[in-house]
Tab-separated table of C-alpha atoms and ligand atoms in Angstrom:
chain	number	residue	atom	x	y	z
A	19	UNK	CA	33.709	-48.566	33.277
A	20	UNK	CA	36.471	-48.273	30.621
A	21	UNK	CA	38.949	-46.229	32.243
A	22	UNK	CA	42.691	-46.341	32.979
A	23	UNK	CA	43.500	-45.447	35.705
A	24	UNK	CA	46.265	-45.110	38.089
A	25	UNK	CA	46.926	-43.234	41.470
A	26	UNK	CA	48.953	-40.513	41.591
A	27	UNK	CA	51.769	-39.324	43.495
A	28	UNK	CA	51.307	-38.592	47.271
A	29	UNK	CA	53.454	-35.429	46.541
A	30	UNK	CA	50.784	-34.327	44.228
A	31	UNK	CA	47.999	-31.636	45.334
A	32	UNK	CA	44.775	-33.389	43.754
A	33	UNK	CA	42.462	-30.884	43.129
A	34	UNK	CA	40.084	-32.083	40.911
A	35	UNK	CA	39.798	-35.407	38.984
A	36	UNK	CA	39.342	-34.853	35.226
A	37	UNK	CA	38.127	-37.394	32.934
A	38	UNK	CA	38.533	-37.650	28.766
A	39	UNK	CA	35.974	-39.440	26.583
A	40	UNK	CA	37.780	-40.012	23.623
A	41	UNK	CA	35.419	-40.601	20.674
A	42	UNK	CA	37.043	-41.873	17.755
A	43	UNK	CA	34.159	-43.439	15.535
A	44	UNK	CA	34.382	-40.163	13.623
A	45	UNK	CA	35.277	-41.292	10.257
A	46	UNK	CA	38.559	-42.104	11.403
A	47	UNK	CA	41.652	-44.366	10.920
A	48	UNK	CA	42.567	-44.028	14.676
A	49	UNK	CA	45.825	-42.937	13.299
A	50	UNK	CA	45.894	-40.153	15.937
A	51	UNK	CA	45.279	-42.040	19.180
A	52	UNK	CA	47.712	-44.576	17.352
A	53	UNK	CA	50.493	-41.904	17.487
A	54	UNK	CA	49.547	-40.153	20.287
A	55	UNK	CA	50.840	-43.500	22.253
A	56	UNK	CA	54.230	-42.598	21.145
A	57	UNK	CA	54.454	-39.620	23.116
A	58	UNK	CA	56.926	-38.647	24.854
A	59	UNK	CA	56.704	-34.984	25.508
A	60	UNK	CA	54.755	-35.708	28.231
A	61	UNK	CA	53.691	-38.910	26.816
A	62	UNK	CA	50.465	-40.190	27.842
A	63	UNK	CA	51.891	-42.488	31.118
A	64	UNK	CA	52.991	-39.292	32.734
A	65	UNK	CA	49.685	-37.730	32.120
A	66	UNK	CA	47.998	-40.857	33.866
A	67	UNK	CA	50.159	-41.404	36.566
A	68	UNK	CA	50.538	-38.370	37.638
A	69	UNK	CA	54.108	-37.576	37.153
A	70	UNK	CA	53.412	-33.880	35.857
A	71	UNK	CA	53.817	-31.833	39.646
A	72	UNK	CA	50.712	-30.228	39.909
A	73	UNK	CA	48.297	-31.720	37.608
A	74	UNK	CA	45.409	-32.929	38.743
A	75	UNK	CA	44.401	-36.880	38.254
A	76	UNK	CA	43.226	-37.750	34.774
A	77	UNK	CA	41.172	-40.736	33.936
A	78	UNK	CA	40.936	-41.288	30.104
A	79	UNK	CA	38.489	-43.200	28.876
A	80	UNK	CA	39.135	-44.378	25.092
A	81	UNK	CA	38.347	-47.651	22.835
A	82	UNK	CA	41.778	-47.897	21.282
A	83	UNK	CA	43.432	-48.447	25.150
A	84	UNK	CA	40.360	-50.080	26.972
A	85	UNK	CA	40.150	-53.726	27.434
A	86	UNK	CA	36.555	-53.183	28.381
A	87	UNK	CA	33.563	-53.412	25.741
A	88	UNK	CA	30.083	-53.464	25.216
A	89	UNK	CA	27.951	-51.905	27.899
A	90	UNK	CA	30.835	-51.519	30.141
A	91	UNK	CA	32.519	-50.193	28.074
A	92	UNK	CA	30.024	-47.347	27.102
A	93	UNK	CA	29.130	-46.882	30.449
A	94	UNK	CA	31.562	-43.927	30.609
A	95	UNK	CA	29.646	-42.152	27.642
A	96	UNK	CA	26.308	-42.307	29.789
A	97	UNK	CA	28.090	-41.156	32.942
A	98	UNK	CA	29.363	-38.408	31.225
A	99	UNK	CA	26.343	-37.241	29.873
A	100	UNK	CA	24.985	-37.798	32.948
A	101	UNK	CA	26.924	-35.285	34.822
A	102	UNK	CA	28.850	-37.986	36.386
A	103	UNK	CA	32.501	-37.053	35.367
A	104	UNK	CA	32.887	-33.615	35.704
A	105	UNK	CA	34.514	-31.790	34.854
A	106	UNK	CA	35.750	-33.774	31.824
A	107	UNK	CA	37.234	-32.982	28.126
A	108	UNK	CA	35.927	-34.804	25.190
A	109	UNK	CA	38.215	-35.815	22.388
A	110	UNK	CA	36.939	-36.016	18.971
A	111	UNK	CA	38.669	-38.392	16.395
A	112	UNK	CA	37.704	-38.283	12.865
A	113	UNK	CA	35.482	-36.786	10.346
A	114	UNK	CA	32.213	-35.414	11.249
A	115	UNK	CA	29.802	-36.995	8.866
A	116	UNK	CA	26.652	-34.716	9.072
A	117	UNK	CA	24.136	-36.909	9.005
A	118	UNK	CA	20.917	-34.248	8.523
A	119	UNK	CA	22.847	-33.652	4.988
A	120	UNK	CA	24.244	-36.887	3.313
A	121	UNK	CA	20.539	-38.812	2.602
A	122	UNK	CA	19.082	-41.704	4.537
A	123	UNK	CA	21.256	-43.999	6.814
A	124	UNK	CA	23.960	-43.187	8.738
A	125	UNK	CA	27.937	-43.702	8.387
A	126	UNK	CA	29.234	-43.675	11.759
A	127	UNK	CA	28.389	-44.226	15.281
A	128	UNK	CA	28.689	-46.173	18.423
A	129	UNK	CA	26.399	-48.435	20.200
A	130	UNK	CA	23.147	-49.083	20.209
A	131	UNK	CA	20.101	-46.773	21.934
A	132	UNK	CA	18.567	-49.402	24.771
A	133	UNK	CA	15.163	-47.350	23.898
A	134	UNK	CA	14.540	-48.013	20.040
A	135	UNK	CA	17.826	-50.573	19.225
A	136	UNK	CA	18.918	-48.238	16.927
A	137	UNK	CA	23.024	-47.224	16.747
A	138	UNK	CA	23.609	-43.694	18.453
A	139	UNK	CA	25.507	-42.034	15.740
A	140	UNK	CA	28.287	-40.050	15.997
A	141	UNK	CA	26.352	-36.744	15.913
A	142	UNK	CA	24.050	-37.485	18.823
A	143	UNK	CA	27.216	-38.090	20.759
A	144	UNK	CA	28.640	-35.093	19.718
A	145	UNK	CA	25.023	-33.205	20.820
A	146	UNK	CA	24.753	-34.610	23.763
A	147	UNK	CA	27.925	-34.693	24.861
A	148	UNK	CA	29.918	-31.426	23.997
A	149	UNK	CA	27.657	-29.277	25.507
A	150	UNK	CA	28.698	-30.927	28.615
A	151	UNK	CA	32.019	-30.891	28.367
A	152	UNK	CA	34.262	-28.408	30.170
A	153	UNK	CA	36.554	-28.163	27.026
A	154	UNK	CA	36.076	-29.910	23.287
A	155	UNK	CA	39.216	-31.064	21.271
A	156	UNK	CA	39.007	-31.756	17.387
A	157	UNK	CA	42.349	-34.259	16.879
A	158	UNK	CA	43.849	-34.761	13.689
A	159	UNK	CA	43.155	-32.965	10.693
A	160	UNK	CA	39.781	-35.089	9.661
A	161	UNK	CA	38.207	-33.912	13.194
A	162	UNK	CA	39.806	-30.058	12.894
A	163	UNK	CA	38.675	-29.471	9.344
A	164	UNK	CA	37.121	-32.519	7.563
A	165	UNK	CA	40.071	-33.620	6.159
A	166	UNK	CA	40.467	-36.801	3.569
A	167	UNK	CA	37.208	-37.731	4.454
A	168	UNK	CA	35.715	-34.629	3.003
A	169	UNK	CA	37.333	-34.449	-0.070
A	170	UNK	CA	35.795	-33.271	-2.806
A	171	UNK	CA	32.906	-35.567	-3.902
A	172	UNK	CA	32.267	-37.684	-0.648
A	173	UNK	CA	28.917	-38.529	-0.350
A	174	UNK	CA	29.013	-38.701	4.077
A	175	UNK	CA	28.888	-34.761	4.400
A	176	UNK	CA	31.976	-35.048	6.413
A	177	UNK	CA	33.242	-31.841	8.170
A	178	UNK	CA	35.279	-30.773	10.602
A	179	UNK	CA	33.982	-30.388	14.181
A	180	UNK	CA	33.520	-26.501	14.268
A	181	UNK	CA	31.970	-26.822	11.090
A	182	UNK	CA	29.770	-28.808	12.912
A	183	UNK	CA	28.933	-26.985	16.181
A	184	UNK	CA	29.748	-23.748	14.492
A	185	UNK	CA	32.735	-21.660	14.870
A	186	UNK	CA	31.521	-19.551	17.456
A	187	UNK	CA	30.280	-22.433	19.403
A	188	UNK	CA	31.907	-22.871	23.450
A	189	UNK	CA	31.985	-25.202	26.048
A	190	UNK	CA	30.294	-25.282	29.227
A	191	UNK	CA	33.524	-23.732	30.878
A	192	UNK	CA	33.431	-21.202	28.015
A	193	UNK	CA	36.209	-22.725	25.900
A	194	UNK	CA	35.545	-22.855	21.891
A	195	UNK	CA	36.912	-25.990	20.093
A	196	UNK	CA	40.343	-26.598	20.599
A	197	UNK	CA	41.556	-27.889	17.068
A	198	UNK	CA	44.991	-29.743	16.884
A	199	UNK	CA	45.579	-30.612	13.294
A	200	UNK	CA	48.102	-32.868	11.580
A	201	UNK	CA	47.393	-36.306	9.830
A	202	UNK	CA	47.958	-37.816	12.281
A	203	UNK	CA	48.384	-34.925	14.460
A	204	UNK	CA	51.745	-34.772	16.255
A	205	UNK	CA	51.886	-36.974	19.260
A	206	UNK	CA	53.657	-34.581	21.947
A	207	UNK	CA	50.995	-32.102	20.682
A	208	UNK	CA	48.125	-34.216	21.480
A	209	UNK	CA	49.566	-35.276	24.880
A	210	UNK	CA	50.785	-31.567	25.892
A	211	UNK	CA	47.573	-29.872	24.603
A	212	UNK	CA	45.665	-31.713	26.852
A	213	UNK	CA	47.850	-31.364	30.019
A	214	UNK	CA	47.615	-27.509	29.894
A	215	UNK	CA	44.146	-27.416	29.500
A	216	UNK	CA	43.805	-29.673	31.930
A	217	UNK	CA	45.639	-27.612	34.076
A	218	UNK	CA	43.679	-24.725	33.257
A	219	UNK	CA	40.447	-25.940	33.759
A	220	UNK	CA	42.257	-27.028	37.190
A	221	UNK	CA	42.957	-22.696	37.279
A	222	UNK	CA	46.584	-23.929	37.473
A	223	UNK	CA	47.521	-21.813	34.700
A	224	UNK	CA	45.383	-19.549	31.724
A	225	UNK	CA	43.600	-21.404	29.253
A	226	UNK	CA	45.923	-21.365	26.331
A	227	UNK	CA	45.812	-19.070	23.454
A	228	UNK	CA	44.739	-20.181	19.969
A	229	UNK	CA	44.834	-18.375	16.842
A	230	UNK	CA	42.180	-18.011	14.197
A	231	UNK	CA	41.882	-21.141	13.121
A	232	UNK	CA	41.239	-22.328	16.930
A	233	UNK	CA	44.823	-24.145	17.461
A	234	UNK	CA	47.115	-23.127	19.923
A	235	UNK	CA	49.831	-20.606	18.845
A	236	UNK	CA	52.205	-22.264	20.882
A	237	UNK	CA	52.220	-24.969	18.584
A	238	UNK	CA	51.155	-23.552	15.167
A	239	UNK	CA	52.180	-19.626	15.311
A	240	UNK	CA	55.273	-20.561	13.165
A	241	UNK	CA	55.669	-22.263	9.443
A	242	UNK	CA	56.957	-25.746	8.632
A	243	UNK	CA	59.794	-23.367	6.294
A	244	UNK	CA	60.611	-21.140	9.481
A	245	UNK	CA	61.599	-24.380	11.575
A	246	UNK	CA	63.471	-26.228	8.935
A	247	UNK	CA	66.780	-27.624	9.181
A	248	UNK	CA	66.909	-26.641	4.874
A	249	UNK	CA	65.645	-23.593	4.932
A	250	UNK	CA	69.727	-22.367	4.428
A	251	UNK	CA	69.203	-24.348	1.693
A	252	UNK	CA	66.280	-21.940	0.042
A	253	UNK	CA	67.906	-19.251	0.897
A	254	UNK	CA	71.367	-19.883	-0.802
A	255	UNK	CA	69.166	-20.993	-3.910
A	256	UNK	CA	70.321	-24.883	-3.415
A	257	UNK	CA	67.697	-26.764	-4.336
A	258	UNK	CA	67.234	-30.446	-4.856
A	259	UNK	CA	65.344	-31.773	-8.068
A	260	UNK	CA	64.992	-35.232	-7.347
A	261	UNK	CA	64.162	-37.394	-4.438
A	262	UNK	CA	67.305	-39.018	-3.053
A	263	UNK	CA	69.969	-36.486	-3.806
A	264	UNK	CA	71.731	-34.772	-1.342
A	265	UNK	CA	70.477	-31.915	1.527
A	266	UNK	CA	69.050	-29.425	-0.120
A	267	UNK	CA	65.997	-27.756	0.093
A	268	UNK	CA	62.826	-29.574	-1.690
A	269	UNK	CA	60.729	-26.875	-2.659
A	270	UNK	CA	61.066	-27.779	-6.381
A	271	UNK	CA	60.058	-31.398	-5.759
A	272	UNK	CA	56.257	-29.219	-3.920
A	273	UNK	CA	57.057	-29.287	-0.499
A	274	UNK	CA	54.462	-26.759	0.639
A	275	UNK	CA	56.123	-25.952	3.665
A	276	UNK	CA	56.837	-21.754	3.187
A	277	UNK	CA	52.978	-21.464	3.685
A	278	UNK	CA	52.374	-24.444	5.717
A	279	UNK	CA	51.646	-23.831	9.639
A	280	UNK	CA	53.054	-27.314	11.475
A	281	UNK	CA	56.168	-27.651	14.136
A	282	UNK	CA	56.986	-30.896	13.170
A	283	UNK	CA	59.915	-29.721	11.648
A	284	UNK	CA	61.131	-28.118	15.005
A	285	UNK	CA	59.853	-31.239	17.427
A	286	UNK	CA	60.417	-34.209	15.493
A	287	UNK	CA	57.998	-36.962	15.184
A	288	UNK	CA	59.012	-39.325	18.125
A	289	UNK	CA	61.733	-38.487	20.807
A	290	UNK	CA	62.492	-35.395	18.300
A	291	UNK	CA	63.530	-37.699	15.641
A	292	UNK	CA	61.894	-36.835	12.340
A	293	UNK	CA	60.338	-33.766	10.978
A	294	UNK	CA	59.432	-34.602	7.229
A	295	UNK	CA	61.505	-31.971	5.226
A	296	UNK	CA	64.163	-32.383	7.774
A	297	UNK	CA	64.263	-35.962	6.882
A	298	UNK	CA	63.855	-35.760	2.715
A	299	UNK	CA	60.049	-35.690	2.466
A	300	UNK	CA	58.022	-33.135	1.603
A	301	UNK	CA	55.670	-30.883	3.383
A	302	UNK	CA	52.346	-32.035	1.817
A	303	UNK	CA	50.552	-29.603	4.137
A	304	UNK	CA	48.817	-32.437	6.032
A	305	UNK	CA	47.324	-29.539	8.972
A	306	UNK	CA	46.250	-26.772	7.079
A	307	UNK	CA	42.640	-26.285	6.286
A	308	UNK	CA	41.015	-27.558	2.799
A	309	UNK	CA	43.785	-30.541	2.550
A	310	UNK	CA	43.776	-32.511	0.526
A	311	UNK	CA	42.568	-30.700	-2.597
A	312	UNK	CA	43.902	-27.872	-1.851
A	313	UNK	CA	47.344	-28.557	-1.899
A	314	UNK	CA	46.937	-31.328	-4.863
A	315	UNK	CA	49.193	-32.524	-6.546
A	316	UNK	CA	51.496	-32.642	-3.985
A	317	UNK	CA	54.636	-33.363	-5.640
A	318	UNK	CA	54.194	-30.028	-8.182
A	319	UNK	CA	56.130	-26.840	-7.236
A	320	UNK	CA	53.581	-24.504	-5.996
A	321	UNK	CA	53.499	-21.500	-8.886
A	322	UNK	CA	54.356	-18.967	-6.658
A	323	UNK	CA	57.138	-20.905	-4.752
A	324	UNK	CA	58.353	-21.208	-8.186
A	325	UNK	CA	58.568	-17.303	-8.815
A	326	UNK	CA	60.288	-17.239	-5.512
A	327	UNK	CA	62.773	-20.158	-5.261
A	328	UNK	CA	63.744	-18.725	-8.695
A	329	UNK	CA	64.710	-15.469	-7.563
A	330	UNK	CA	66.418	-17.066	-4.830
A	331	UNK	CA	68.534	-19.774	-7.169
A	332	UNK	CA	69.484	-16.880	-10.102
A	333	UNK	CA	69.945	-13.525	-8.050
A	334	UNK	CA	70.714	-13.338	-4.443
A	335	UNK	CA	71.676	-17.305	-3.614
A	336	UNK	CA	74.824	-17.222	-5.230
A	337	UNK	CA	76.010	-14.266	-3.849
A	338	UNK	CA	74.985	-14.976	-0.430
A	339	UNK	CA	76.761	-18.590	-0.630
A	340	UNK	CA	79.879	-17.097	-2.519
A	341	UNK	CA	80.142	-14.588	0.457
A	342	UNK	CA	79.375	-17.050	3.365
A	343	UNK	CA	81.890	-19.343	2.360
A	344	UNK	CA	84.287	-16.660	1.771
A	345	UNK	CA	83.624	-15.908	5.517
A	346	UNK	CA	83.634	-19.422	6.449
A	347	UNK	CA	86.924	-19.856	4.953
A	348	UNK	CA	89.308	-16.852	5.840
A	349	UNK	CA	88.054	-15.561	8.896
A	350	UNK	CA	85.293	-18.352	10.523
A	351	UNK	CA	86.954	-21.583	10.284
A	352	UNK	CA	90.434	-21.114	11.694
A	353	UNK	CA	91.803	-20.385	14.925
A	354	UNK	CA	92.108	-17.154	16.133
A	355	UNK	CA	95.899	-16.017	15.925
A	356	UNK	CA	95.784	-14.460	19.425
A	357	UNK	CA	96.068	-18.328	20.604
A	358	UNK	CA	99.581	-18.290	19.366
A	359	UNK	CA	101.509	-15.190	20.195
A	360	UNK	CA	104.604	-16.864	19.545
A	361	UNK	CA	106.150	-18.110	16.001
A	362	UNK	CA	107.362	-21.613	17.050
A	363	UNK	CA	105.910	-24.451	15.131
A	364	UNK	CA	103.405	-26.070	17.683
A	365	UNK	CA	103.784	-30.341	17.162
A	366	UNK	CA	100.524	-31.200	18.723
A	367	UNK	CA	99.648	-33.120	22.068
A	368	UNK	CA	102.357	-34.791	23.910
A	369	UNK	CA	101.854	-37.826	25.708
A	370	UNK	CA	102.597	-36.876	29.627
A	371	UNK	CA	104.835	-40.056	29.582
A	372	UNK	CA	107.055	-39.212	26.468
B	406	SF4	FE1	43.551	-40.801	10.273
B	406	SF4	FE2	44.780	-38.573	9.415
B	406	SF4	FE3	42.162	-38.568	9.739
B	406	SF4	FE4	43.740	-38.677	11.874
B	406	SF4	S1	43.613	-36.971	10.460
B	406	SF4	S2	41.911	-39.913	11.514
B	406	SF4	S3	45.465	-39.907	11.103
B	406	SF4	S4	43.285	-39.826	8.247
B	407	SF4	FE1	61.223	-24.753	3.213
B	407	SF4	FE2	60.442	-27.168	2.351
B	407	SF4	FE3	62.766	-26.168	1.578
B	407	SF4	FE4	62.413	-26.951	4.116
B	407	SF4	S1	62.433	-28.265	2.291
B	407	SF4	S2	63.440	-25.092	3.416
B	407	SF4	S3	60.275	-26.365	4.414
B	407	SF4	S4	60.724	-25.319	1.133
B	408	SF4	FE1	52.164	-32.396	7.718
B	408	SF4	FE2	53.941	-30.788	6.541
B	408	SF4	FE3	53.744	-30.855	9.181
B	408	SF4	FE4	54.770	-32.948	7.839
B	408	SF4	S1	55.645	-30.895	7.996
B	408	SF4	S2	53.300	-33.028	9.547
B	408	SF4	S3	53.476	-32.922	5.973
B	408	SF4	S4	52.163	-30.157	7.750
């Protein structure tokens, strides 16, 4: 079976055992299991060995981490469908090509049907398999909403997976899709989404809340702009118009992150490091439904962020900076006199052995 698996603390209180079948032969570059390795926040070792208190044991089962392949290595897929794993949470990696729409053939799957020799796509898995499942995770943008793959003019009918089951579609524990976008989609989201619902399918604590668009507030309820380390910069009307130059805010240059819901910004990309705009790049809006095209071309100020960094750089930015520094200077950035109630000239620190 391709697992990995390791015991877990004796402190622990098992409770159940859950399994994950990763599937990543969506149309995928496996860029988010690739990430999702970096983790740290829990990263995926805690979530294995069991160094969360109180979670139960998880066993994942996935083909970028398994040394297994070939029938043992799919074995987990049939046991799975088989009832055998429960409760478990299936991971889905990739673009959904829908293959009762793109013509004859088929453009992804994995391994090959023992009754006709024929590959089992990537939809059958999905069919037989998510109904099955206890919860249902979309990863990375291409799995949440179709993503590059589905760009206009593909010919694979790629879609996202609740395009694919449907958007009112849940889970045999009554869960709808979980979707955790991002290209790749941030690795201490990947690894933390799936310890609390873990947990929660464990009744350790509630199933988490997601908004609208099926991802969990706790990670999406704010915008890229609202956790930026430039946003000041916006606001003071300071704005950067070419790459390189010094930090300022990059709206001009079509970071598209006042509209964009991510918290990359806020966590970092490994170890908190990171964060695109933090970090001079722009927000190309890599977790929002409809990108790419939507949000294309990427380096063009939006029109309306235009109207708005405008206003920001010609009325109210230079007054606000003109009074904040006035502030900064005569009253924030001294010491407070109280400190020195006398008038004698203070010399500094004196060496206790002068
Ligand atoms: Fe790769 Fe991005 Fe698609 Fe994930 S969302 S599979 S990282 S292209
Ligand atoms: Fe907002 Fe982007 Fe400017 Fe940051 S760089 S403040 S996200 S517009
Ligand atoms: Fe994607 Fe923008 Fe978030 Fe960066 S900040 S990960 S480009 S949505």
């Amino acid at each position: 079976m391709a697992s990995i698996e390791f015991a877990p603390r004796q402190h622990e209180t098992e409770q159940i055992t859950a399994h994950v079948i990763w599937l990543t032969s969506g149309l995928s570059c496996d860029g988010d299991s690739v990430a999702m390795t970096s983790a740290v926040d829990p990263s995926l070792e805690d979530i294995i060995t069991g160094a969360i208190p109180g979670m139960p044991k998880v066993v994942a089962h996935t083909p970028v981490l398994a040394y297994e392949n070939g029938a043992e290595f799919l074995q987990a897929w049939y046991d799975a469908e088989a009832g055998k794993l429960d409760p478990f949470v299936l991971i889905v990696e990739g673009s959904i090509p829908n293959e009762k729409i793109n013509g004859e053939g088929h453009f992804a799957g994995m391994g090959v049907n023992p009754s006709n020799g024929q590959p089992i796509t990537t939809n059958e898995w999905i069919d037989r398999l998510a109904p099955k499942s206890a919860a249902t995770v979309a990863l990375g943008t291409c799995a949440t909403y179709g993503g590059i793959p589905a760009m206009k003019n593909n010919p694979t009918g790629a879609m996202g997976l609740c395009d694919y089951l449907g958007w009112g579609w849940t889970s045999a524990a009554g869960i709808p899709v979980v979707n955790i976008p991002g290209c790749p989609a941030q690795p201490d989201n990947t690894t933390e989404s799936l310890t609390v619902l873990v947990m929660a399918l464990a009744g350790i604590t509630p199933i988490p809340e997601l908004d609208e668009q099926h991802r969990l507030t706790m990670h999406f309820g704010r915008t890229v702009h609202e956790g930026c380390n430039r946003a000041a910069f916006y606001e003071h009307g300071n704005f950067a118009t070419e790459y390189g130059s010094d930090h300022r805010c990059l709206v001009k240059l079509g970071c598209k992150g006042p509209v964009v819901k991510c918290n990359v910004p806020i966590r970092g990309w490994q170890s908190g490091v990171g964060g695109c705009p933090n970090v001079g790049g722009i927000c190309m809006a890599c977790t929002m439904p409809g990108f790419p095209d939507k949000f294309m071309p990427f380096m063009d100020e939006d029109p309306k962020a235009k109207l708005s960094s405008n206003g920001a750089k010609f009325t109210y930015g230079p007054l606000l900076r003109y009074f904040r520094n006035q502030s900064i200077n005569r009253i924030g950035d001294k010491e407070p006199e109280w400190r020195h109630p006398r008038n004698e000239i203070t010399t500094g620190y004196t060496p206790h052995w002068q």
